[in-house]
GROMACS .gro file of N, CA and C in nm:
model
  480
    1UNK      N    1  10.852   8.439   8.983
    1UNK     CA    2  10.726   8.393   9.039
    1UNK      C    3  10.744   8.368   9.187
    2UNK      N    4  10.663   8.432   9.271
    2UNK     CA    5  10.680   8.419   9.415
    2UNK      C    6  10.564   8.347   9.483
    3UNK      N    7  10.490   8.267   9.407
    3UNK     CA    8  10.385   8.186   9.468
    3UNK      C    9  10.247   8.248   9.457
    4UNK      N   10  10.152   8.183   9.524
    4UNK     CA   11  10.013   8.226   9.522
    4UNK      C   12   9.993   8.347   9.614
    5UNK      N   13   9.897   8.430   9.576
    5UNK     CA   14   9.862   8.547   9.656
    5UNK      C   15   9.712   8.543   9.682
    6UNK      N   16   9.673   8.582   9.803
    6UNK     CA   17   9.531   8.596   9.835
    6UNK      C   18   9.484   8.732   9.786
    7UNK      N   19   9.357   8.737   9.748
    7UNK     CA   20   9.302   8.860   9.692
    7UNK      C   21   9.159   8.878   9.740
    8UNK      N   22   9.123   9.004   9.763
    8UNK     CA   23   8.986   9.039   9.799
    8UNK      C   24   8.943   9.152   9.705
    9UNK      N   25   8.823   9.141   9.651
    9UNK     CA   26   8.771   9.247   9.565
    9UNK      C   27   8.653   9.312   9.635
   10UNK      N   28   8.662   9.444   9.652
   10UNK     CA   29   8.558   9.523   9.717
   10UNK      C   30   8.518   9.632   9.620
   11UNK      N   31   8.400   9.619   9.562
   11UNK     CA   32   8.354   9.705   9.454
   11UNK      C   33   8.454   9.691   9.339
   12UNK      N   34   8.517   9.796   9.294
   12UNK     CA   35   8.617   9.785   9.187
   12UNK      C   36   8.760   9.789   9.240
   13UNK      N   37   8.776   9.776   9.371
   13UNK     CA   38   8.909   9.782   9.430
   13UNK      C   39   8.958   9.641   9.464
   14UNK      N   40   9.080   9.613   9.419
   14UNK     CA   41   9.143   9.484   9.444
   14UNK      C   42   9.244   9.502   9.558
   15UNK      N   43   9.238   9.414   9.657
   15UNK     CA   44   9.331   9.412   9.769
   15UNK      C   45   9.412   9.284   9.756
   16UNK      N   46   9.535   9.296   9.711
   16UNK     CA   47   9.620   9.181   9.684
   16UNK      C   48   9.723   9.166   9.795
   17UNK      N   49   9.724   9.050   9.858
   17UNK     CA   50   9.820   9.023   9.965
   17UNK      C   51   9.957   8.996   9.903
   18UNK      N   52  10.058   9.067   9.951
   18UNK     CA   53  10.195   9.053   9.900
   18UNK      C   54  10.279   8.982  10.005
   19UNK      N   55  10.395   8.930   9.962
   19UNK     CA   56  10.482   8.859  10.056
   19UNK      C   57  10.546   8.955  10.155
   20UNK      N   58  10.577   8.905  10.274
   20UNK     CA   59  10.645   8.985  10.375
   20UNK      C   60  10.785   9.021  10.327
   21UNK      N   61  10.835   9.134  10.376
   21UNK     CA   62  10.968   9.182  10.336
   21UNK      C   63  11.053   9.196  10.462
   22UNK      N   64  11.161   9.118  10.467
   22UNK     CA   65  11.247   9.121  10.585
   22UNK      C   66  11.392   9.154  10.550
   23UNK      N   67  11.424   9.151  10.422
   23UNK     CA   68  11.563   9.174  10.380
   23UNK      C   69  11.571   9.297  10.291
   24UNK      N   70  11.622   9.406  10.347
   24UNK     CA   71  11.636   9.532  10.274
   24UNK      C   72  11.782   9.571  10.282
   25UNK      N   73  11.840   9.607  10.167
   25UNK     CA   74  11.982   9.643  10.163
   25UNK      C   75  11.998   9.787  10.117
   26UNK      N   76  12.086   9.858  10.183
   26UNK     CA   77  12.122   9.994  10.143
   26UNK      C   78  12.253   9.985  10.066
   27UNK      N   79  12.250  10.030   9.940
   27UNK     CA   80  12.368  10.022   9.853
   27UNK      C   81  12.405  10.164   9.811
   28UNK      N   82  12.491  10.227   9.886
   28UNK     CA   83  12.535  10.362   9.853
   28UNK      C   84  12.423  10.463   9.847
   29UNK      N   85  12.322  10.449   9.933
   29UNK     CA   86  12.210  10.542   9.934
   29UNK      C   87  12.090  10.494   9.856
   30UNK      N   88  12.110  10.401   9.764
   30UNK     CA   89  11.999  10.338   9.694
   30UNK      C   90  11.961  10.213   9.772
   31UNK      N   91  11.842  10.161   9.748
   31UNK     CA   92  11.789  10.051   9.827
   31UNK      C   93  11.757   9.932   9.736
   32UNK      N   94  11.781   9.811   9.788
   32UNK     CA   95  11.740   9.689   9.720
   32UNK      C   96  11.639   9.618   9.808
   33UNK      N   97  11.523   9.588   9.751
   33UNK     CA   98  11.414   9.522   9.823
   33UNK      C   99  11.364   9.406   9.738
   34UNK      N  100  11.350   9.289   9.800
   34UNK     CA  101  11.287   9.175   9.731
   34UNK      C  102  11.143   9.169   9.779
   35UNK      N  103  11.052   9.206   9.691
   35UNK     CA  104  10.909   9.209   9.724
   35UNK      C  105  10.834   9.101   9.645
   36UNK      N  106  10.903   8.996   9.610
   36UNK     CA  107  10.850   8.893   9.521
   36UNK      C  108  10.936   8.888   9.398
   37UNK      N  109  10.991   9.001   9.362
   37UNK     CA  110  11.095   9.018   9.260
   37UNK      C  111  11.195   9.117   9.318
   38UNK      N  112  11.322   9.104   9.282
   38UNK     CA  113  11.420   9.199   9.335
   38UNK      C  114  11.407   9.336   9.268
   39UNK      N  115  11.411   9.441   9.349
   39UNK     CA  116  11.398   9.578   9.299
   39UNK      C  117  11.510   9.666   9.352
   40UNK      N  118  11.570   9.741   9.261
   40UNK     CA  119  11.669   9.844   9.292
   40UNK      C  120  11.593   9.975   9.290
   41UNK      N  121  11.601  10.053   9.398
   41UNK     CA  122  11.521  10.174   9.412
   41UNK      C  123  11.613  10.295   9.423
   42UNK      N  124  11.593  10.389   9.330
   42UNK     CA  125  11.676  10.510   9.324
   42UNK      C  126  11.585  10.632   9.330
   43UNK      N  127  11.607  10.719   9.429
   43UNK     CA  128  11.531  10.843   9.441
   43UNK      C  129  11.589  10.945   9.345
   44UNK      N  130  11.500  11.013   9.270
   44UNK     CA  131  11.541  11.116   9.174
   44UNK      C  132  11.459  11.242   9.198
   45UNK      N  133  11.508  11.355   9.150
   45UNK     CA  134  11.438  11.483   9.168
   45UNK      C  135  11.316  11.494   9.079
   46UNK      N  136  11.329  11.450   8.953
   46UNK     CA  137  11.219  11.460   8.857
   46UNK      C  138  11.214  11.332   8.774
   47UNK      N  139  11.120  11.246   8.808
   47UNK     CA  140  11.111  11.115   8.744
   47UNK      C  141  11.077  11.126   8.595
   48UNK      N  142  11.014  11.235   8.554
   48UNK     CA  143  10.978  11.255   8.413
   48UNK      C  144  11.101  11.278   8.326
   49UNK      N  145  11.208  11.329   8.386
   49UNK     CA  146  11.330  11.358   8.309
   49UNK      C  147  11.427  11.240   8.302
   50UNK      N  148  11.396  11.131   8.369
   50UNK     CA  149  11.486  11.015   8.372
   50UNK      C  150  11.470  10.934   8.244
   51UNK      N  151  11.581  10.897   8.183
   51UNK     CA  152  11.577  10.804   8.069
   51UNK      C  153  11.575  10.664   8.130
   52UNK      N  154  11.454  10.613   8.153
   52UNK     CA  155  11.435  10.486   8.223
   52UNK      C  156  11.501  10.372   8.147
   53UNK      N  157  11.490  10.371   8.015
   53UNK     CA  158  11.549  10.262   7.937
   53UNK      C  159  11.700  10.257   7.956
   54UNK      N  160  11.768  10.367   7.931
   54UNK     CA  161  11.915  10.367   7.940
   54UNK      C  162  11.965  10.350   8.082
   55UNK      N  163  11.911  10.427   8.176
   55UNK     CA  164  11.959  10.420   8.314
   55UNK      C  165  11.919  10.289   8.381
   56UNK      N  166  11.797  10.243   8.354
   56UNK     CA  167  11.752  10.116   8.410
   56UNK      C  168  11.832   9.999   8.356
   57UNK      N  169  11.856   9.999   8.228
   57UNK     CA  170  11.934   9.892   8.165
   57UNK      C  171  12.077   9.887   8.220
   58UNK      N  172  12.135  10.005   8.242
   58UNK     CA  173  12.271  10.011   8.296
   58UNK      C  174  12.278   9.946   8.436
   59UNK      N  175  12.183   9.979   8.522
   59UNK     CA  176  12.182   9.920   8.657
   59UNK      C  177  12.149   9.771   8.649
   60UNK      N  178  12.048   9.734   8.572
   60UNK     CA  179  12.007   9.594   8.559
   60UNK      C  180  12.121   9.506   8.510
   61UNK      N  181  12.207   9.559   8.423
   61UNK     CA  182  12.318   9.481   8.366
   61UNK      C  183  12.451   9.501   8.439
   62UNK      N  184  12.449   9.573   8.551
   62UNK     CA  185  12.569   9.586   8.633
   62UNK      C  186  12.615   9.447   8.675
   63UNK      N  187  12.745   9.430   8.693
   63UNK     CA  188  12.801   9.298   8.726
   63UNK      C  189  12.737   9.240   8.853
   64UNK      N  190  12.689   9.325   8.945
   64UNK     CA  191  12.625   9.275   9.066
   64UNK      C  192  12.492   9.204   9.039
   65UNK      N  193  12.424   9.244   8.930
   65UNK     CA  194  12.288   9.195   8.905
   65UNK      C  195  12.273   9.117   8.774
   66UNK      N  196  12.375   9.117   8.692
   66UNK     CA  197  12.366   9.065   8.555
   66UNK      C  198  12.308   8.924   8.549
   67UNK      N  199  12.352   8.833   8.634
   67UNK     CA  200  12.309   8.693   8.625
   67UNK      C  201  12.161   8.675   8.654
   68UNK      N  202  12.116   8.723   8.769
   68UNK     CA  203  11.976   8.706   8.809
   68UNK      C  204  11.887   8.817   8.754
   69UNK      N  205  11.945   8.931   8.731
   69UNK     CA  206  11.867   9.047   8.688
   69UNK      C  207  11.803   9.116   8.806
   70UNK      N  208  11.762   9.240   8.785
   70UNK     CA  209  11.695   9.317   8.890
   70UNK      C  210  11.605   9.419   8.821
   71UNK      N  211  11.491   9.446   8.879
   71UNK     CA  212  11.403   9.553   8.832
   71UNK      C  213  11.456   9.684   8.890
   72UNK      N  214  11.437   9.793   8.819
   72UNK     CA  215  11.489   9.921   8.865
   72UNK      C  216  11.374  10.022   8.871
   73UNK      N  217  11.355  10.079   8.991
   73UNK     CA  218  11.250  10.179   9.012
   73UNK      C  219  11.314  10.314   9.037
   74UNK      N  220  11.271  10.414   8.959
   74UNK     CA  221  11.311  10.552   8.981
   74UNK      C  222  11.194  10.619   9.052
   75UNK      N  223  11.221  10.688   9.163
   75UNK     CA  224  11.116  10.738   9.252
   75UNK      C  225  11.131  10.887   9.273
   76UNK      N  226  11.020  10.957   9.258
   76UNK     CA  227  11.014  11.099   9.292
   76UNK      C  228  10.922  11.115   9.412
   77UNK      N  229  10.968  11.186   9.513
   77UNK     CA  230  10.888  11.211   9.633
   77UNK      C  231  10.796  11.330   9.606
   78UNK      N  232  10.665  11.308   9.616
   78UNK     CA  233  10.567  11.416   9.600
   78UNK      C  234  10.531  11.475   9.736
   79UNK      N  235  10.513  11.387   9.835
   79UNK     CA  236  10.486  11.429   9.973
   79UNK      C  237  10.523  11.311  10.062
   80UNK      N  238  10.496  11.324  10.192
   80UNK     CA  239  10.538  11.219  10.286
   80UNK      C  240  10.474  11.083  10.259
   81UNK      N  241  10.359  11.080  10.193
   81UNK     CA  242  10.300  10.949  10.165
   81UNK      C  243  10.256  10.934  10.019
   82UNK      N  244  10.313  11.017   9.928
   82UNK     CA  245  10.281  11.008   9.786
   82UNK      C  246  10.410  11.010   9.704
   83UNK      N  247  10.420  10.912   9.614
   83UNK     CA  248  10.541  10.895   9.533
   83UNK      C  249  10.503  10.865   9.389
   84UNK      N  250  10.588  10.907   9.297
   84UNK     CA  251  10.572  10.874   9.155
   84UNK      C  252  10.685  10.780   9.118
   85UNK      N  253  10.652  10.671   9.048
   85UNK     CA  254  10.757  10.577   9.008
   85UNK      C  255  10.751  10.548   8.859
   86UNK      N  256  10.869  10.515   8.807
   86UNK     CA  257  10.882  10.459   8.673
   86UNK      C  258  10.972  10.338   8.687
   87UNK      N  259  10.939  10.231   8.615
   87UNK     CA  260  11.005  10.103   8.637
   87UNK      C  261  11.063  10.043   8.510
   88UNK      N  262  11.187   9.999   8.520
   88UNK     CA  263  11.252   9.919   8.416
   88UNK      C  264  11.245   9.775   8.468
   89UNK      N  265  11.183   9.685   8.389
   89UNK     CA  266  11.165   9.548   8.434
   89UNK      C  267  11.256   9.451   8.362
   90UNK      N  268  11.324   9.368   8.441
   90UNK     CA  269  11.405   9.260   8.384
   90UNK      C  270  11.310   9.164   8.312
   91UNK      N  271  11.359   9.096   8.213
   91UNK     CA  272  11.272   9.006   8.135
   91UNK      C  273  11.205   9.082   8.022
   92UNK      N  274  11.138   9.190   8.055
   92UNK     CA  275  11.082   9.279   7.953
   92UNK      C  276  11.197   9.357   7.890
   93UNK      N  277  11.295   9.391   7.972
   93UNK     CA  278  11.413   9.468   7.933
   93UNK      C  279  11.376   9.605   7.876
   94UNK      N  280  11.277   9.666   7.942
   94UNK     CA  281  11.233   9.799   7.903
   94UNK      C  282  11.145   9.855   8.015
   95UNK      N  283  11.100   9.978   7.997
   95UNK     CA  284  11.008  10.038   8.092
   95UNK      C  285  10.870   9.975   8.077
   96UNK      N  286  10.802   9.952   8.190
   96UNK     CA  287  10.664   9.905   8.187
   96UNK      C  288  10.576  10.013   8.249
   97UNK      N  289  10.447  10.008   8.219
   97UNK     CA  290  10.355  10.112   8.267
   97UNK      C  291  10.328  10.103   8.417
   98UNK      N  292  10.335   9.982   8.471
   98UNK     CA  293  10.307   9.965   8.612
   98UNK      C  294  10.369   9.835   8.661
   99UNK      N  295  10.398   9.829   8.789
   99UNK     CA  296  10.461   9.711   8.847
   99UNK      C  297  10.418   9.700   8.992
  100UNK      N  298  10.342   9.598   9.024
  100UNK     CA  299  10.291   9.580   9.161
  100UNK      C  300  10.400   9.552   9.262
  101UNK      N  301  10.495   9.464   9.227
  101UNK     CA  302  10.605   9.436   9.321
  101UNK      C  303  10.694   9.560   9.334
  102UNK      N  304  10.703   9.640   9.228
  102UNK     CA  305  10.781   9.764   9.233
  102UNK      C  306  10.716   9.866   9.323
  103UNK      N  307  10.584   9.883   9.311
  103UNK     CA  308  10.512   9.976   9.398
  103UNK      C  309  10.527   9.935   9.544
  104UNK      N  310  10.517   9.806   9.569
  104UNK     CA  311  10.532   9.753   9.705
  104UNK      C  312  10.673   9.780   9.758
  105UNK      N  313  10.772   9.751   9.676
  105UNK     CA  314  10.912   9.772   9.716
  105UNK      C  315  10.939   9.919   9.747
  106UNK      N  316  10.888  10.008   9.664
  106UNK     CA  317  10.910  10.151   9.684
  106UNK      C  318  10.843  10.198   9.813
  107UNK      N  319  10.720  10.157   9.838
  107UNK     CA  320  10.650  10.199   9.960
  107UNK      C  321  10.728  10.157  10.083
  108UNK      N  322  10.772  10.033  10.086
  108UNK     CA  323  10.849   9.982  10.200
  108UNK      C  324  10.983  10.055  10.211
  109UNK      N  325  11.050  10.078  10.099
  109UNK     CA  326  11.179  10.146  10.100
  109UNK      C  327  11.167  10.289  10.155
  110UNK      N  328  11.061  10.360  10.118
  110UNK     CA  329  11.043  10.497  10.166
  110UNK      C  330  11.022  10.498  10.318
  111UNK      N  331  10.951  10.398  10.369
  111UNK     CA  332  10.933  10.386  10.514
  111UNK      C  333  11.066  10.349  10.580
  112UNK      N  334  11.136  10.254  10.522
  112UNK     CA  335  11.265  10.209  10.573
  112UNK      C  336  11.365  10.325  10.581
  113UNK      N  337  11.363  10.414  10.482
  113UNK     CA  338  11.453  10.529  10.477
  113UNK      C  339  11.403  10.648  10.560
  114UNK      N  340  11.291  10.631  10.629
  114UNK     CA  341  11.230  10.737  10.710
  114UNK      C  342  11.186  10.857  10.627
  115UNK      N  343  11.153  10.834  10.500
  115UNK     CA  344  11.096  10.939  10.417
  115UNK      C  345  10.949  10.958  10.453
  116UNK      N  346  10.891  10.857  10.518
  116UNK     CA  347  10.753  10.862  10.564
  116UNK      C  348  10.742  10.780  10.692
  117UNK      N  349  10.644  10.815  10.775
  117UNK     CA  350  10.614  10.733  10.892
  117UNK      C  351  10.480  10.663  10.873
  118UNK      N  352  10.415  10.690  10.761
  118UNK     CA  353  10.285  10.631  10.731
  118UNK      C  354  10.299  10.485  10.689
  119UNK      N  355  10.197  10.407  10.718
  119UNK     CA  356  10.195  10.269  10.670
  119UNK      C  357  10.092  10.252  10.559
  120UNK      N  358  10.051  10.364  10.502
  120UNK     CA  359   9.960  10.366  10.387
  120UNK      C  360  10.019  10.465  10.286
  121UNK      N  361  10.072  10.411  10.176
  121UNK     CA  362  10.150  10.489  10.081
  121UNK      C  363  10.082  10.488   9.944
  122UNK      N  364  10.071  10.606   9.883
  122UNK     CA  365  10.016  10.617   9.747
  122UNK      C  366  10.130  10.616   9.647
  123UNK      N  367  10.119  10.528   9.548
  123UNK     CA  368  10.220  10.516   9.444
  123UNK      C  369  10.153  10.543   9.310
  124UNK      N  370  10.206  10.640   9.237
  124UNK     CA  371  10.154  10.672   9.104
  124UNK      C  372  10.255  10.627   9.000
  125UNK      N  373  10.206  10.554   8.900
  125UNK     CA  374  10.290  10.508   8.789
  125UNK      C  375  10.222  10.550   8.659
  126UNK      N  376  10.288  10.526   8.549
  126UNK     CA  377  10.228  10.558   8.419
  126UNK      C  378  10.095  10.484   8.399
  127UNK      N  379  10.082  10.366   8.460
  127UNK     CA  380   9.961  10.285   8.446
  127UNK      C  381   9.850  10.319   8.542
  128UNK      N  382   9.874  10.407   8.639
  128UNK     CA  383   9.769  10.446   8.732
  128UNK      C  384   9.818  10.454   8.875
  129UNK      N  385   9.723  10.475   8.965
  129UNK     CA  386   9.753  10.492   9.107
  129UNK      C  387   9.727  10.362   9.182
  130UNK      N  388   9.818  10.330   9.275
  130UNK     CA  389   9.804  10.216   9.364
  130UNK      C  390   9.829  10.264   9.505
  131UNK      N  391   9.783  10.187   9.600
  131UNK     CA  392   9.809  10.215   9.740
  131UNK      C  393   9.872  10.090   9.800
  132UNK      N  394   9.971  10.109   9.886
  132UNK     CA  395  10.034   9.998   9.956
  132UNK      C  396  10.016  10.022  10.105
  133UNK      N  397   9.960   9.921  10.173
  133UNK     CA  398   9.944   9.925  10.318
  133UNK      C  399  10.024   9.811  10.379
  134UNK      N  400  10.078   9.833  10.499
  134UNK     CA  401  10.161   9.731  10.561
  134UNK      C  402  10.169   9.754  10.711
  135UNK      N  403  10.218   9.653  10.781
  135UNK     CA  404  10.257   9.666  10.921
  135UNK      C  405  10.408   9.657  10.926
  136UNK      N  406  10.468   9.730  11.018
  136UNK     CA  407  10.614   9.728  11.033
  136UNK      C  408  10.649   9.710  11.179
  137UNK      N  409  10.747   9.622  11.205
  137UNK     CA  410  10.800   9.601  11.339
  137UNK      C  411  10.948   9.574  11.325
  138UNK      N  412  11.031   9.666  11.377
  138UNK     CA  413  11.176   9.654  11.372
  138UNK      C  414  11.228   9.629  11.230
  139UNK      N  415  11.177   9.710  11.136
  139UNK     CA  416  11.218   9.707  10.995
  139UNK      C  417  11.183   9.575  10.925
  140UNK      N  418  11.086   9.502  10.979
  140UNK     CA  419  11.030   9.384  10.915
  140UNK      C  420  10.888   9.422  10.873
  141UNK      N  421  10.855   9.398  10.746
  141UNK     CA  422  10.729   9.444  10.690
  141UNK      C  423  10.638   9.324  10.661
  142UNK      N  424  10.519   9.324  10.724
  142UNK     CA  425  10.424   9.213  10.712
  142UNK      C  426  10.286   9.267  10.680
  143UNK      N  427  10.195   9.175  10.654
  143UNK     CA  428  10.055   9.212  10.625
  143UNK      C  429  10.050   9.320  10.517
  144UNK      N  430  10.125   9.298  10.410
  144UNK     CA  431  10.136   9.396  10.302
  144UNK      C  432  10.023   9.374  10.202
  145UNK      N  433   9.953   9.482  10.167
  145UNK     CA  434   9.847   9.476  10.067
  145UNK      C  435   9.872   9.581   9.960
  146UNK      N  436   9.864   9.538   9.836
  146UNK     CA  437   9.867   9.626   9.720
  146UNK      C  438   9.722   9.648   9.680
  147UNK      N  439   9.679   9.773   9.675
  147UNK     CA  440   9.539   9.805   9.653
  147UNK      C  441   9.527   9.896   9.532
  148UNK      N  442   9.438   9.858   9.441
  148UNK     CA  443   9.417   9.940   9.323
  148UNK      C  444   9.287   9.904   9.254
  149UNK      N  445   9.248   9.986   9.160
  149UNK     CA  446   9.123   9.961   9.089
  149UNK      C  447   9.142   9.852   8.984
  150UNK      N  448   9.033   9.786   8.954
  150UNK     CA  449   9.034   9.682   8.851
  150UNK      C  450   8.955   9.735   8.732
  151UNK      N  451   9.021   9.735   8.617
  151UNK     CA  452   8.951   9.776   8.495
  151UNK      C  453   9.014   9.704   8.377
  152UNK      N  454   8.934   9.679   8.278
  152UNK     CA  455   8.981   9.611   8.158
  152UNK      C  456   9.065   9.708   8.076
  153UNK      N  457   9.185   9.667   8.043
  153UNK     CA  458   9.273   9.753   7.964
  153UNK      C  459   9.310   9.691   7.831
  154UNK      N  460   9.278   9.563   7.813
  154UNK     CA  461   9.315   9.497   7.689
  154UNK      C  462   9.231   9.373   7.669
  155UNK      N  463   9.195   9.347   7.546
  155UNK     CA  464   9.129   9.223   7.506
  155UNK      C  465   9.203   9.171   7.386
  156UNK      N  466   9.233   9.043   7.386
  156UNK     CA  467   9.306   8.985   7.273
  156UNK      C  468   9.262   8.843   7.245
  157UNK      N  469   9.307   8.793   7.134
  157UNK     CA  470   9.274   8.656   7.097
  157UNK      C  471   9.398   8.596   7.032
  158UNK      N  472   9.430   8.475   7.073
  158UNK     CA  473   9.545   8.405   7.016
  158UNK      C  474   9.493   8.290   6.932
  159UNK      N  475   9.534   8.285   6.808
  159UNK     CA  476   9.497   8.175   6.719
  159UNK      C  477   9.619   8.087   6.696
  160UNK      N  478   9.600   7.959   6.711
  160UNK     CA  479   9.712   7.866   6.692
  160UNK      C  480   9.694   7.790   6.562
   0.00000   0.00000   0.00000
């Protein structure tokens, strides 16, 4: 939990303010970004062929991350400002359909790695498309917004 976030809703689009990112680590070509939750980001050629459960679990349980845990994002580059991600989430201990802090971490990481010069990045996940916008100054990322559509995907009732 990284605190409260400001949000603006414009028609069916939600603009969620994310925390600033100032600490990015390069670990043997892969990137670690804390975007509210820690994320390990690995670029792959074909994200559809990745066994997210096995590979994500292996990284998440590495001795470097075992105690606190880490989310693992596998990223395929579609173009300079479009990426496809699949995410293994700590706590869930499995792949999830979408991850806002993961999308944010990936967008910033792609800019940090000079894979893009854009400050408006499209991220596609199994759960849908999101956009991440940010300002960058000397590899410090501020004014970050996660933007996506709002739609009902589940209704439930808990009886006690």
